[in-house]
Coordinates of C-alpha atoms (C1' of nucleotides) in Angstrom, one line a residue:
Chain A
M1 CA -103.5 52.0 -14.8
K2 CA -101.0 54.4 -16.4
A3 CA -97.3 53.5 -16.5
P4 CA -95.9 56.4 -14.5
E5 CA -98.4 55.8 -11.7
R6 CA -97.6 52.1 -11.6
I7 CA -94.0 52.8 -11.4
G8 CA -94.4 55.3 -8.7
Q9 CA -96.4 52.7 -6.7
V10 CA -93.6 50.2 -7.2
L11 CA -90.9 52.5 -6.0
A12 CA -93.0 53.8 -3.0
H13 CA -93.0 50.2 -1.7
F14 CA -89.3 50.3 -1.2
T15 CA -88.9 51.9 2.3
V16 CA -86.6 52.0 5.2
T17 CA -88.4 49.1 6.9
A18 CA -88.6 47.1 3.8
P19 CA -85.6 48.1 1.5
E20 CA -85.6 44.8 -0.4
R21 CA -88.6 43.3 -2.1
A22 CA -89.4 40.2 -4.0
T23 CA -91.2 39.8 -7.2
G24 CA -94.3 38.1 -5.7
E25 CA -94.3 40.6 -2.8
I26 CA -94.8 43.5 -5.2
A27 CA -97.3 41.6 -7.2
A28 CA -99.3 41.0 -4.0
L29 CA -98.9 44.7 -2.9
L30 CA -100.1 46.1 -6.2
G31 CA -102.6 43.4 -6.9
I32 CA -101.2 42.4 -10.2
A33 CA -100.0 39.1 -11.6
N34 CA -96.6 37.7 -10.7
S35 CA -95.5 37.8 -14.4
S36 CA -96.5 41.5 -14.6
A37 CA -94.6 42.4 -11.6
H38 CA -91.7 40.4 -13.0
E39 CA -91.6 42.4 -16.2
L40 CA -91.9 45.7 -14.4
L41 CA -89.2 45.0 -11.8
N42 CA -86.7 43.7 -14.2
G43 CA -87.3 46.6 -16.5
L44 CA -86.8 49.1 -13.8
A45 CA -83.6 47.2 -12.8
Q46 CA -82.3 47.6 -16.3
T47 CA -82.7 51.3 -16.2
G48 CA -81.1 51.6 -12.9
L49 CA -84.0 52.8 -10.9
L50 CA -83.8 49.4 -9.1
Q51 CA -81.0 46.9 -8.9
K52 CA -81.3 43.3 -8.8
Q53 CA -79.6 41.6 -5.9
A54 CA -80.5 38.1 -6.7
P55 CA -83.1 36.5 -8.9
G56 CA -86.4 38.0 -7.7
R57 CA -84.8 40.3 -5.2
F58 CA -84.7 44.0 -5.8
R59 CA -83.5 47.1 -4.1
L60 CA -83.5 50.9 -5.1
G61 CA -80.9 51.4 -7.7
P62 CA -78.0 53.8 -8.4
M63 CA -80.0 56.1 -10.6
I64 CA -82.0 57.1 -7.6
A65 CA -78.8 58.4 -6.0
A66 CA -77.8 60.1 -9.2
L67 CA -81.0 61.8 -9.6
A68 CA -81.0 62.9 -6.0
Q69 CA -77.6 64.5 -6.5
V70 CA -79.1 66.6 -9.4
L71 CA -82.0 67.5 -7.3
A72 CA -79.8 68.6 -4.3
N73 CA -77.7 70.6 -6.6
T74 CA -80.4 72.3 -8.6
D75 CA -83.6 72.5 -6.3
G76 CA -83.6 75.9 -4.6
L77 CA -85.7 74.5 -1.7
V78 CA -83.3 71.7 -0.9
E79 CA -80.3 73.9 -1.1
A80 CA -81.9 76.6 1.0
A81 CA -82.9 74.1 3.6
R82 CA -79.6 72.4 4.1
P83 CA -77.8 75.0 6.2
I84 CA -80.9 75.9 8.2
V85 CA -81.5 72.3 9.1
A86 CA -77.8 71.9 10.1
R87 CA -78.1 75.0 12.2
A88 CA -81.2 74.0 14.0
V89 CA -79.8 70.6 14.9
A90 CA -76.6 72.2 16.1
D91 CA -78.5 74.8 18.2
H92 CA -81.2 72.6 19.7
G93 CA -80.1 69.0 19.3
E94 CA -83.5 67.7 18.2
T95 CA -84.3 65.8 15.0
V96 CA -85.3 67.9 12.1
H97 CA -87.0 67.3 8.8
V98 CA -88.0 69.3 5.7
V99 CA -90.7 67.5 4.0
K100 CA -93.1 67.9 1.1
L101 CA -96.3 66.1 0.0
A102 CA -95.8 63.6 -2.7
G103 CA -99.3 62.5 -3.6
R104 CA -100.7 61.4 -0.3
Q105 CA -97.4 60.5 1.3
L106 CA -94.8 62.6 3.0
A107 CA -91.5 62.9 1.2
T108 CA -88.4 63.9 3.1
L109 CA -86.2 66.5 1.3
S110 CA -83.7 66.9 4.1
A111 CA -83.3 65.2 7.4
Q112 CA -80.9 65.2 10.3
S113 CA -81.0 63.3 13.5
G114 CA -80.6 65.2 16.8
N115 CA -77.4 64.7 18.9
R116 CA -79.0 64.1 22.2
P117 CA -78.6 60.8 23.9
V118 CA -82.3 60.3 24.1
G119 CA -83.8 61.4 20.7
V120 CA -86.0 60.6 17.9
G121 CA -84.8 58.6 14.9
R122 CA -84.6 60.0 11.5
N123 CA -87.0 57.6 10.2
V124 CA -90.1 58.6 12.1
I125 CA -90.9 60.9 9.3
S126 CA -91.0 59.0 6.1
S127 CA -93.3 58.0 3.3
E128 CA -94.9 55.5 5.7
T129 CA -95.8 58.1 8.3
P130 CA -99.5 58.8 8.6
L131 CA -100.2 62.3 7.6
W132 CA -102.9 63.0 10.3
A133 CA -100.6 61.9 13.2
V134 CA -97.7 64.2 12.7
G135 CA -97.4 68.0 12.6
A136 CA -95.7 68.1 9.3
G137 CA -98.5 66.0 7.7
K138 CA -101.2 68.1 9.1
L139 CA -99.5 71.3 8.2
L140 CA -99.0 70.3 4.6
L141 CA -102.6 69.2 4.3
A142 CA -103.8 72.4 5.7
Y143 CA -102.0 74.4 3.1
L144 CA -103.4 72.3 0.2
P145 CA -105.9 73.8 -2.3
T146 CA -109.3 73.1 -0.8
A147 CA -110.4 70.8 -3.6
E148 CA -107.4 68.6 -3.4
L149 CA -107.6 68.6 0.4
L150 CA -111.1 67.3 0.3
R151 CA -110.2 64.6 -2.2
I152 CA -107.4 63.4 0.0
L153 CA -109.4 63.6 3.3
E154 CA -112.0 61.4 1.9
T155 CA -109.6 58.7 1.0
L156 CA -107.6 58.7 4.2
E157 CA -108.5 56.0 6.7
L158 CA -108.1 57.7 10.0
T159 CA -106.6 54.9 12.0
A160 CA -105.9 55.5 15.7
F161 CA -102.4 54.9 17.0
T162 CA -102.8 56.4 20.5
D163 CA -105.7 57.8 22.5
A164 CA -104.8 61.3 21.1
T165 CA -104.9 60.3 17.5
M166 CA -107.4 62.5 15.5
T167 CA -109.9 60.1 14.0
A168 CA -112.9 62.2 13.4
R169 CA -112.9 63.7 10.0
S170 CA -114.8 66.8 10.9
R171 CA -112.5 67.6 13.9
L172 CA -109.5 67.1 11.7
R173 CA -110.9 69.5 9.1
D174 CA -111.5 72.1 11.8
Q175 CA -108.0 71.6 13.1
L176 CA -106.5 72.1 9.6
T177 CA -108.4 75.4 9.3
D178 CA -106.8 76.6 12.6
I179 CA -103.4 75.4 11.5
R180 CA -103.6 77.4 8.3
Q181 CA -104.5 80.5 10.2
D182 CA -101.8 79.9 12.9
G183 CA -99.0 79.0 10.5
F184 CA -98.1 76.2 12.8
A185 CA -99.1 72.6 13.5
E186 CA -98.3 70.2 16.3
A187 CA -99.1 66.6 17.1
V188 CA -98.5 65.5 20.6
A189 CA -98.5 61.8 21.2
E190 CA -100.9 61.3 18.3
W191 CA -98.7 58.7 16.6
H192 CA -96.4 57.2 19.2
P193 CA -97.2 57.9 22.8
D194 CA -93.8 59.4 23.7
L195 CA -93.4 61.5 20.5
A196 CA -94.2 65.0 19.8
T197 CA -93.9 66.7 16.4
C198 CA -94.5 70.2 15.3
A199 CA -94.0 71.9 11.9
A200 CA -94.2 75.3 10.3
P201 CA -94.6 76.3 6.6
V202 CA -91.8 77.0 4.3
R203 CA -92.9 79.6 1.7
S204 CA -91.8 80.2 -1.8
H205 CA -91.0 83.7 -3.1
A206 CA -94.7 83.8 -4.1
G207 CA -95.8 83.1 -0.6
V208 CA -97.2 79.6 -1.2
C209 CA -96.4 76.8 1.2
V210 CA -93.9 74.5 -0.6
A211 CA -92.7 72.4 2.3
A212 CA -92.8 72.0 6.0
F213 CA -90.1 72.4 8.6
S214 CA -90.6 69.7 11.2
L215 CA -89.2 69.0 14.6
A216 CA -89.5 65.6 16.2
V217 CA -89.0 65.7 20.0
P218 CA -89.4 63.1 22.7
L219 CA -92.6 63.9 24.6
S220 CA -90.8 64.3 27.8
R221 CA -88.8 67.2 26.6
Y222 CA -91.6 68.7 24.5
A223 CA -93.9 68.9 27.4
L224 CA -91.6 71.0 29.3
Q225 CA -91.6 74.0 26.9
P226 CA -93.9 73.5 23.9
R227 CA -93.8 77.2 23.0
A228 CA -90.1 77.1 22.6
Y229 CA -90.2 74.3 20.1
R230 CA -93.0 76.1 18.3
A231 CA -90.8 79.2 18.0
I232 CA -87.9 77.2 16.7
A233 CA -90.0 75.6 14.0
V234 CA -91.5 78.8 12.9
Q235 CA -88.3 80.7 12.9
S236 CA -86.4 78.0 11.0
A237 CA -89.1 77.7 8.4
D238 CA -89.1 81.4 8.0
R239 CA -85.4 81.5 7.5
I240 CA -85.6 79.0 4.7
S241 CA -88.5 81.0 3.2
A242 CA -86.4 84.1 3.3
R243 CA -83.6 82.3 1.4
L244 CA -86.2 81.5 -1.2
G245 CA -87.0 85.1 -1.6
W246 CA -90.1 85.4 0.5
Q247 CA -90.9 88.7 2.1
D248 CA -93.2 88.3 5.2
A249 CA -96.0 90.8 4.8
G250 CA -96.7 91.0 8.6
K251 CA -93.7 91.0 10.8
P252 CA -90.4 89.9 9.3
T253 CA -88.6 88.1 12.1
G254 CA -88.3 89.9 15.5
Q255 CA -90.7 92.3 17.1
L256 CA -91.0 95.4 15.0
P257 CA -91.2 98.4 17.2
G258 CA -94.4 100.4 16.8
S259 CA -96.0 97.3 15.1
N260 CA -98.6 96.0 17.5
K261 CA -100.4 94.1 14.9
K262 CA -101.2 90.5 15.8
P263 CA -99.0 88.1 13.8
S264 CA -102.2 87.0 11.8
G265 CA -100.7 88.3 8.6
R266 CA -98.9 85.0 8.1
G267 CA -101.7 83.2 6.3
Q268 CA -101.6 83.2 2.5
Chain B
M1 CA -90.3 50.9 -26.2
K2 CA -90.9 49.6 -22.8
A3 CA -92.3 51.9 -20.1
P4 CA -89.6 51.7 -17.5
E5 CA -86.9 52.3 -20.1
R6 CA -88.9 55.2 -21.4
I7 CA -89.2 56.7 -18.0
G8 CA -85.6 56.2 -17.2
Q9 CA -84.7 58.0 -20.4
V10 CA -87.0 61.0 -19.4
L11 CA -85.5 61.2 -15.9
A12 CA -81.9 60.9 -17.2
H13 CA -82.4 64.1 -19.2
F14 CA -82.8 66.1 -16.0
T15 CA -79.2 67.0 -15.2
V16 CA -77.2 69.7 -13.2
T17 CA -76.7 71.6 -16.4
A18 CA -80.4 71.4 -17.4
P19 CA -82.5 70.9 -14.4
E20 CA -85.6 72.2 -15.8
R21 CA -87.2 70.9 -19.1
A22 CA -90.1 71.8 -21.2
T23 CA -92.6 69.3 -22.9
G24 CA -91.4 70.0 -26.3
E25 CA -87.7 69.7 -25.3
I26 CA -88.2 66.1 -23.9
A27 CA -90.3 65.2 -26.9
A28 CA -87.4 66.3 -29.2
L29 CA -84.8 64.6 -27.1
L30 CA -86.6 61.3 -27.1
G31 CA -87.8 61.6 -30.6
I32 CA -91.5 61.2 -29.7
A33 CA -94.6 63.4 -30.3
N34 CA -95.2 66.4 -28.2
S35 CA -98.5 64.9 -27.0
S36 CA -96.8 61.7 -25.9
A37 CA -94.2 63.7 -23.9
H38 CA -97.0 65.6 -22.4
E39 CA -98.8 62.6 -21.1
L40 CA -95.6 61.1 -19.8
L41 CA -94.4 64.2 -18.0
N42 CA -97.6 65.0 -16.4
G43 CA -98.0 61.4 -15.3
L44 CA -94.6 61.5 -13.7
A45 CA -95.5 64.8 -12.1
Q46 CA -98.6 63.4 -10.5
T47 CA -96.6 60.6 -8.9
G48 CA -94.0 63.0 -7.5
L49 CA -91.1 61.7 -9.6
L50 CA -91.2 65.1 -11.3
Q51 CA -92.8 68.3 -10.2
K52 CA -94.6 70.8 -12.5
Q53 CA -93.2 74.3 -12.1
A54 CA -95.4 75.9 -14.6
P55 CA -97.4 74.7 -17.6
G56 CA -95.0 72.6 -19.6
R57 CA -92.0 73.1 -17.3
F58 CA -90.8 70.3 -15.1
R59 CA -88.2 69.5 -12.6
L60 CA -87.2 66.5 -10.6
G61 CA -89.8 66.0 -7.9
P62 CA -89.9 65.3 -4.2
M63 CA -90.3 61.5 -4.6
I64 CA -86.6 61.4 -5.8
A65 CA -85.5 63.0 -2.6
A66 CA -87.6 60.5 -0.6
L67 CA -86.3 57.6 -2.4
A68 CA -82.7 58.7 -2.0
Q69 CA -83.3 58.9 1.8
V70 CA -84.4 55.4 1.8
L71 CA -81.4 54.3 -0.3
A72 CA -78.9 56.2 1.9
N73 CA -80.4 54.5 5.0
T74 CA -80.6 51.1 3.6
D75 CA -77.9 50.6 1.0
G76 CA -74.8 49.2 2.7
L77 CA -72.6 50.7 0.0
V78 CA -73.8 54.2 0.5
E79 CA -73.6 53.9 4.1
A80 CA -70.1 52.4 4.2
A81 CA -68.8 55.0 1.7
R82 CA -70.0 58.1 3.5
P83 CA -67.3 58.2 6.3
I84 CA -64.5 57.1 4.1
V85 CA -65.4 59.8 1.6
A86 CA -65.5 62.4 4.3
R87 CA -62.2 61.3 5.7
A88 CA -60.5 61.3 2.3
V89 CA -61.6 64.9 1.6
A90 CA -60.5 65.9 5.1
D91 CA -57.1 64.4 4.8
H92 CA -56.3 65.3 1.2
G93 CA -58.6 68.1 0.2
E94 CA -59.4 66.8 -3.2
T95 CA -62.8 66.2 -4.8
V96 CA -64.0 62.7 -4.1
H97 CA -66.8 60.5 -5.7
V98 CA -68.1 57.1 -5.2
V99 CA -69.9 56.0 -8.4
K100 CA -71.6 53.1 -9.9
L101 CA -72.6 52.3 -13.5
A102 CA -76.3 52.8 -14.3
G103 CA -76.7 51.3 -17.8
R104 CA -74.1 53.1 -19.8
Q105 CA -74.0 56.2 -17.6
L106 CA -72.1 57.0 -14.3
A107 CA -74.3 57.3 -11.3
T108 CA -72.9 59.2 -8.3
L109 CA -73.7 57.6 -5.0
S110 CA -71.7 60.0 -2.8
A111 CA -69.7 63.1 -3.7
Q112 CA -67.9 65.8 -1.8
S113 CA -65.9 68.8 -3.1
G114 CA -62.4 69.3 -2.1
N115 CA -61.6 72.2 0.2
R116 CA -58.6 73.7 -1.7
P117 CA -58.8 77.1 -3.3
V118 CA -58.1 75.6 -6.7
G119 CA -60.0 72.3 -7.1
V120 CA -62.4 70.3 -9.1
G121 CA -66.1 71.0 -9.0
R122 CA -68.4 68.2 -7.8
N123 CA -70.2 68.0 -11.0
V124 CA -67.3 66.8 -13.2
I125 CA -68.4 63.3 -12.5
S126 CA -72.0 63.0 -13.4
S127 CA -74.4 61.1 -15.6
E128 CA -73.2 63.3 -18.4
T129 CA -69.5 62.4 -18.0
P130 CA -68.1 60.2 -20.8
L131 CA -67.1 56.8 -19.4
W132 CA -64.0 56.5 -21.4
A133 CA -62.5 59.8 -20.4
V134 CA -62.4 59.5 -16.7
G135 CA -60.8 57.0 -14.3
A136 CA -63.9 55.9 -12.6
G137 CA -65.7 55.2 -16.0
K138 CA -62.9 53.1 -17.3
L139 CA -62.6 51.2 -14.1
L140 CA -66.2 50.3 -13.9
L141 CA -66.1 49.2 -17.5
A142 CA -63.1 47.1 -16.9
Y143 CA -64.9 45.1 -14.1
L144 CA -68.0 44.4 -16.1
P145 CA -68.7 40.9 -17.3
T146 CA -67.1 40.5 -20.6
A147 CA -70.3 40.0 -22.6
E148 CA -71.9 43.2 -21.2
L149 CA -68.6 45.1 -21.7
L150 CA -68.5 44.2 -25.3
R151 CA -72.1 45.2 -25.9
I152 CA -71.4 48.6 -24.3
L153 CA -68.1 49.2 -26.0
E154 CA -69.7 48.7 -29.4
T155 CA -72.3 51.4 -28.8
L156 CA -70.0 54.0 -27.3
E157 CA -69.1 56.7 -29.7
L158 CA -65.5 57.4 -28.7
T159 CA -65.5 61.2 -29.1
A160 CA -62.2 63.0 -28.5
F161 CA -62.2 65.8 -26.0
T162 CA -58.4 66.4 -25.7
D163 CA -55.3 65.0 -27.4
A164 CA -55.1 62.4 -24.8
T165 CA -58.6 61.0 -25.1
M166 CA -58.7 57.4 -26.0
T167 CA -60.5 57.1 -29.2
A168 CA -59.4 53.7 -30.6
R169 CA -61.7 50.9 -29.5
S170 CA -58.9 48.3 -29.6
R171 CA -56.5 50.4 -27.4
L172 CA -59.3 51.1 -25.0
R173 CA -59.9 47.3 -24.7
D174 CA -56.4 46.7 -24.0
Q175 CA -56.2 49.4 -21.4
L176 CA -59.3 48.0 -19.6
T177 CA -57.6 44.5 -19.3
D178 CA -54.6 46.3 -17.7
I179 CA -56.9 48.2 -15.3
R180 CA -58.6 45.0 -14.2
Q181 CA -55.2 43.4 -13.4
D182 CA -53.9 46.5 -11.6
G183 CA -57.0 47.3 -9.7
F184 CA -56.6 51.0 -10.6
A185 CA -57.5 53.3 -13.4
E186 CA -56.5 56.8 -14.2
A187 CA -57.2 59.3 -16.9
V188 CA -54.9 62.2 -17.2
A189 CA -56.2 65.2 -19.3
E190 CA -58.5 62.8 -21.2
W191 CA -61.7 64.7 -20.4
H192 CA -60.6 68.2 -19.8
P193 CA -57.1 69.4 -20.4
D194 CA -56.4 70.4 -16.9
L195 CA -58.1 67.5 -15.1
A196 CA -56.7 64.3 -13.9
T197 CA -59.0 61.6 -12.4
C198 CA -58.1 58.2 -11.0
A199 CA -60.3 55.4 -9.4
A200 CA -59.9 52.1 -7.5
P201 CA -62.6 49.4 -7.2
V202 CA -64.9 49.0 -4.2
R203 CA -65.6 45.3 -3.6
S204 CA -68.6 43.7 -1.9
H205 CA -68.2 40.9 0.6
A206 CA -68.2 38.5 -2.3
G207 CA -65.3 40.3 -3.9
V208 CA -67.1 41.6 -6.9
C209 CA -66.6 45.2 -7.9
V210 CA -69.8 47.2 -6.9
A211 CA -68.5 50.7 -7.2
A212 CA -65.5 52.9 -7.8
F213 CA -63.8 55.3 -5.5
S214 CA -62.7 58.3 -7.7
L215 CA -60.4 61.2 -7.1
A216 CA -60.6 64.3 -9.3
V217 CA -57.6 66.5 -9.1
P218 CA -56.3 69.6 -11.1
L219 CA -53.6 68.3 -13.4
S220 CA -51.1 70.7 -11.9
R221 CA -51.2 68.9 -8.6
Y222 CA -51.6 65.4 -10.0
A223 CA -48.6 65.7 -12.1
L224 CA -46.5 66.4 -9.0
Q225 CA -47.1 63.0 -7.4
P226 CA -49.4 60.6 -9.3
R227 CA -48.3 57.7 -7.1
A228 CA -49.6 59.3 -4.1
Y229 CA -53.0 59.8 -5.5
R230 CA -53.1 56.3 -6.7
A231 CA -52.3 55.2 -3.2
I232 CA -55.1 57.3 -1.7
A233 CA -57.7 56.0 -4.1
V234 CA -56.7 52.3 -3.6
Q235 CA -56.6 52.7 0.1
S236 CA -59.9 54.5 0.4
A237 CA -61.6 51.9 -1.9
D238 CA -60.2 49.1 0.2
R239 CA -61.4 50.8 3.4
I240 CA -65.0 50.8 2.0
S241 CA -64.6 47.3 0.8
A242 CA -63.6 46.3 4.2
R243 CA -66.7 47.8 5.7
L244 CA -68.7 45.8 3.3
G245 CA -67.1 42.6 4.6
W246 CA -64.5 42.0 2.0
Q247 CA -61.3 40.2 3.0
D248 CA -58.4 40.9 0.8
A249 CA -57.0 37.5 -0.2
G250 CA -53.5 38.9 -1.0
K251 CA -52.3 41.5 1.5
P252 CA -54.9 43.2 3.7
T253 CA -53.7 46.7 4.1
G254 CA -50.1 47.1 5.3
Q255 CA -47.2 45.0 4.4
L256 CA -47.7 41.6 6.1
P257 CA -44.4 40.3 7.4
G258 CA -43.5 37.1 5.8
S259 CA -45.8 37.6 2.9
N260 CA -43.8 38.4 -0.2
K261 CA -46.5 37.6 -2.7
K262 CA -47.0 40.3 -5.2
P263 CA -50.3 42.0 -4.7
S264 CA -51.7 40.4 -7.8
G265 CA -54.5 38.6 -5.7
R266 CA -56.5 41.7 -6.1
G267 CA -58.4 40.6 -9.2
Q268 CA -62.0 39.2 -8.9
Chain C
dG1 C1' -105.0 94.0 -32.1
dC2 C1' -102.7 90.6 -34.5
dC3 C1' -99.5 86.8 -35.0
dA4 C1' -96.5 83.2 -33.5
dT5 C1' -95.0 79.8 -30.2
dG6 C1' -95.8 76.1 -27.4
dG7 C1' -98.8 73.4 -24.2
dT8 C1' -103.0 70.9 -24.0
dT9 C1' -107.0 68.0 -25.6
dC10 C1' -109.0 64.5 -28.4
dG11 C1' -110.1 60.2 -31.2
dG12 C1' -108.2 56.3 -34.0
dT13 C1' -104.4 52.8 -34.6
dA14 C1' -100.8 49.8 -33.1
dT15 C1' -97.8 48.4 -29.7
dT16 C1' -97.5 47.1 -25.0
dT17 C1' -98.9 45.4 -20.9
dT18 C1' -101.3 41.9 -18.6
dC19 C1' -102.8 37.6 -17.2
dG20 C1' -102.9 32.4 -16.4
dA21 C1' -100.7 28.3 -17.2
dA22 C1' -96.5 25.8 -17.8
dT23 C1' -91.6 25.5 -16.9
dG24 C1' -87.5 25.6 -14.2
dA25 C1' -84.6 26.3 -10.2
dA26 C1' -83.7 26.3 -5.3
dG27 C1' -84.5 25.2 -0.6
dG28 C1' -86.4 22.6 3.0
dT29 C1' -88.2 18.1 4.9
dC30 C1' -88.5 13.4 5.8
Chain D
dG1 C1' -80.8 11.2 -1.2
dA2 C1' -85.4 11.8 -3.1
dC3 C1' -89.5 14.2 -2.7
dC4 C1' -92.2 18.3 -2.2
dT5 C1' -93.0 23.2 -1.8
dT6 C1' -92.1 27.8 -3.1
dC7 C1' -91.1 31.2 -6.2
dA8 C1' -89.1 33.3 -10.2
dT9 C1' -89.3 33.1 -15.1
dT10 C1' -91.1 32.0 -19.8
dC11 C1' -94.8 32.1 -23.2
dG12 C1' -98.9 32.9 -26.1
dA13 C1' -103.6 35.2 -26.5
dA14 C1' -106.8 39.1 -24.9
dA15 C1' -107.2 43.8 -23.5
dA16 C1' -105.6 48.1 -22.3
dT17 C1' -102.3 51.8 -23.2
dA18 C1' -99.2 54.7 -25.4
dC19 C1' -98.6 56.8 -29.4
dC20 C1' -99.4 60.0 -33.1
dG21 C1' -101.4 64.1 -35.7
dA22 C1' -104.7 67.6 -35.8
dA23 C1' -107.3 71.0 -33.7
dC24 C1' -107.7 74.1 -29.7
dC25 C1' -106.2 77.5 -26.5
dA26 C1' -103.3 80.4 -23.7
dT27 C1' -99.3 83.4 -23.5
dG28 C1' -96.1 86.7 -24.9
dG29 C1' -94.1 89.6 -28.7
dC30 C1' -94.6 92.8 -32.4

DNA sequence: GCCATGGTTCGGTATTTTCGAATGAAGGTC
DNA sequence: GACCTTCATTCGAAAATACCGAACCATGGC
């Protein structure tokens, strides 16, 4: 296996639920020898990508934070998303994420918890989140190039988490097609029974989907007005897209007088 | 050269001033063949540590952001620093950083620009900042284990940036000793002629210095009341240390009645 | 239409990684 | 307090890889 891929695998195993890992643990997770893991981890600790807490115990290191600062200051998407995310949380109080796809995992670019007493934690959407069980995951899959989508779809083990979880590969494919046409995805109680998530595509200046704007809402509130949350997601995503230089071909934001075209012009 | 080190080198070359790099550029910077750089960069892009903008053009990738989220949620230091940084900026309006040492470079864990019309940009302190020319760098060096400090000192090329820059190795060593005893470092016009920086140590529950709290102030303001800025830095750093569980041996925060010990108990 | 620049591909060589076993340290149990 | 277990670390041989240079190809400029 190639070095960058191996290192990516190692880093990906440091998560919110398991922020500290031991040498043997990583060795077992990657299926390599203890001694190999030892060399890898200590090497990464020396560069600062990890830091050694104690002999054999590692956490993500300071270089991650430093690189993230660079990314936040230079990535147009992160920069464009920040104020829109803040505004959405302020206006509606629900938990908001802007996520991309990194390989076959979700990667959070920006996240903010809602301010309601009962709300969704910021960590529901993370690299451990199953793609097929949340709106953002399905949306990002839907906008993938077909060849890549098929490759990923084949390798996903469609585990069920609730009764509503999508486990049939063919049905999921059909749903992804719809999602791409609608420019909107939702997952109601497909991961956790009391959680609803929905997402809309963020588009670059060239019109390709580069990220998803995601809303995570307790089912009790989502069920009351699903259309409203849909509107919020689509509108916020569009606002970020606009900041990236995207010009909607169909209908910019509000209802254009005289334009009675259906909003189908959203697809790429 | 070992793989993690090589990858660290590659990532370190993505900075705020050069966020996008080309294959040949990286090859030249690392002194390796174009084809080697090609394989490295594309490998990193596949894992998500980098992303490919166009053939041969790379930027930091979504996985960096995802890992940073994990770090922010799980690293006690980052979490403890956040509110103190925000408070310091709100109270005094100057630019604040919390930084660590990653190898021989500074790594920003948390940063916030001041809100004054004339102030210091957030990017003065970055991985490109020379350690010996800013307070935070000198402070972190001062608290290093002696053996490691000597190794690093030897390899630093003490370039001069202003008249005040410390270029004599022996004088720098002496100053580092003082810094460690004082628990405070400053660098006045040693990096940029109109910039003053100062820093104080953040200590873990075990009392070891794990980061620096840094203030970056325009020289015009710093010169008016250097003692005040020193107090702010030390106090803020101590507040973060307290949140990490550190108990000051000497005098906790204010003046303890009956305790007329000099505050020399601050050292490790 | 030609040329130049720079990314990408490809095979041979050498360095690195990798593994298993042995060593050493730390923590728990009796 | 001594034993045992667990797990990181060290070490040397086998295998896999990163690395290089040369050829190829796409792009943009002249």
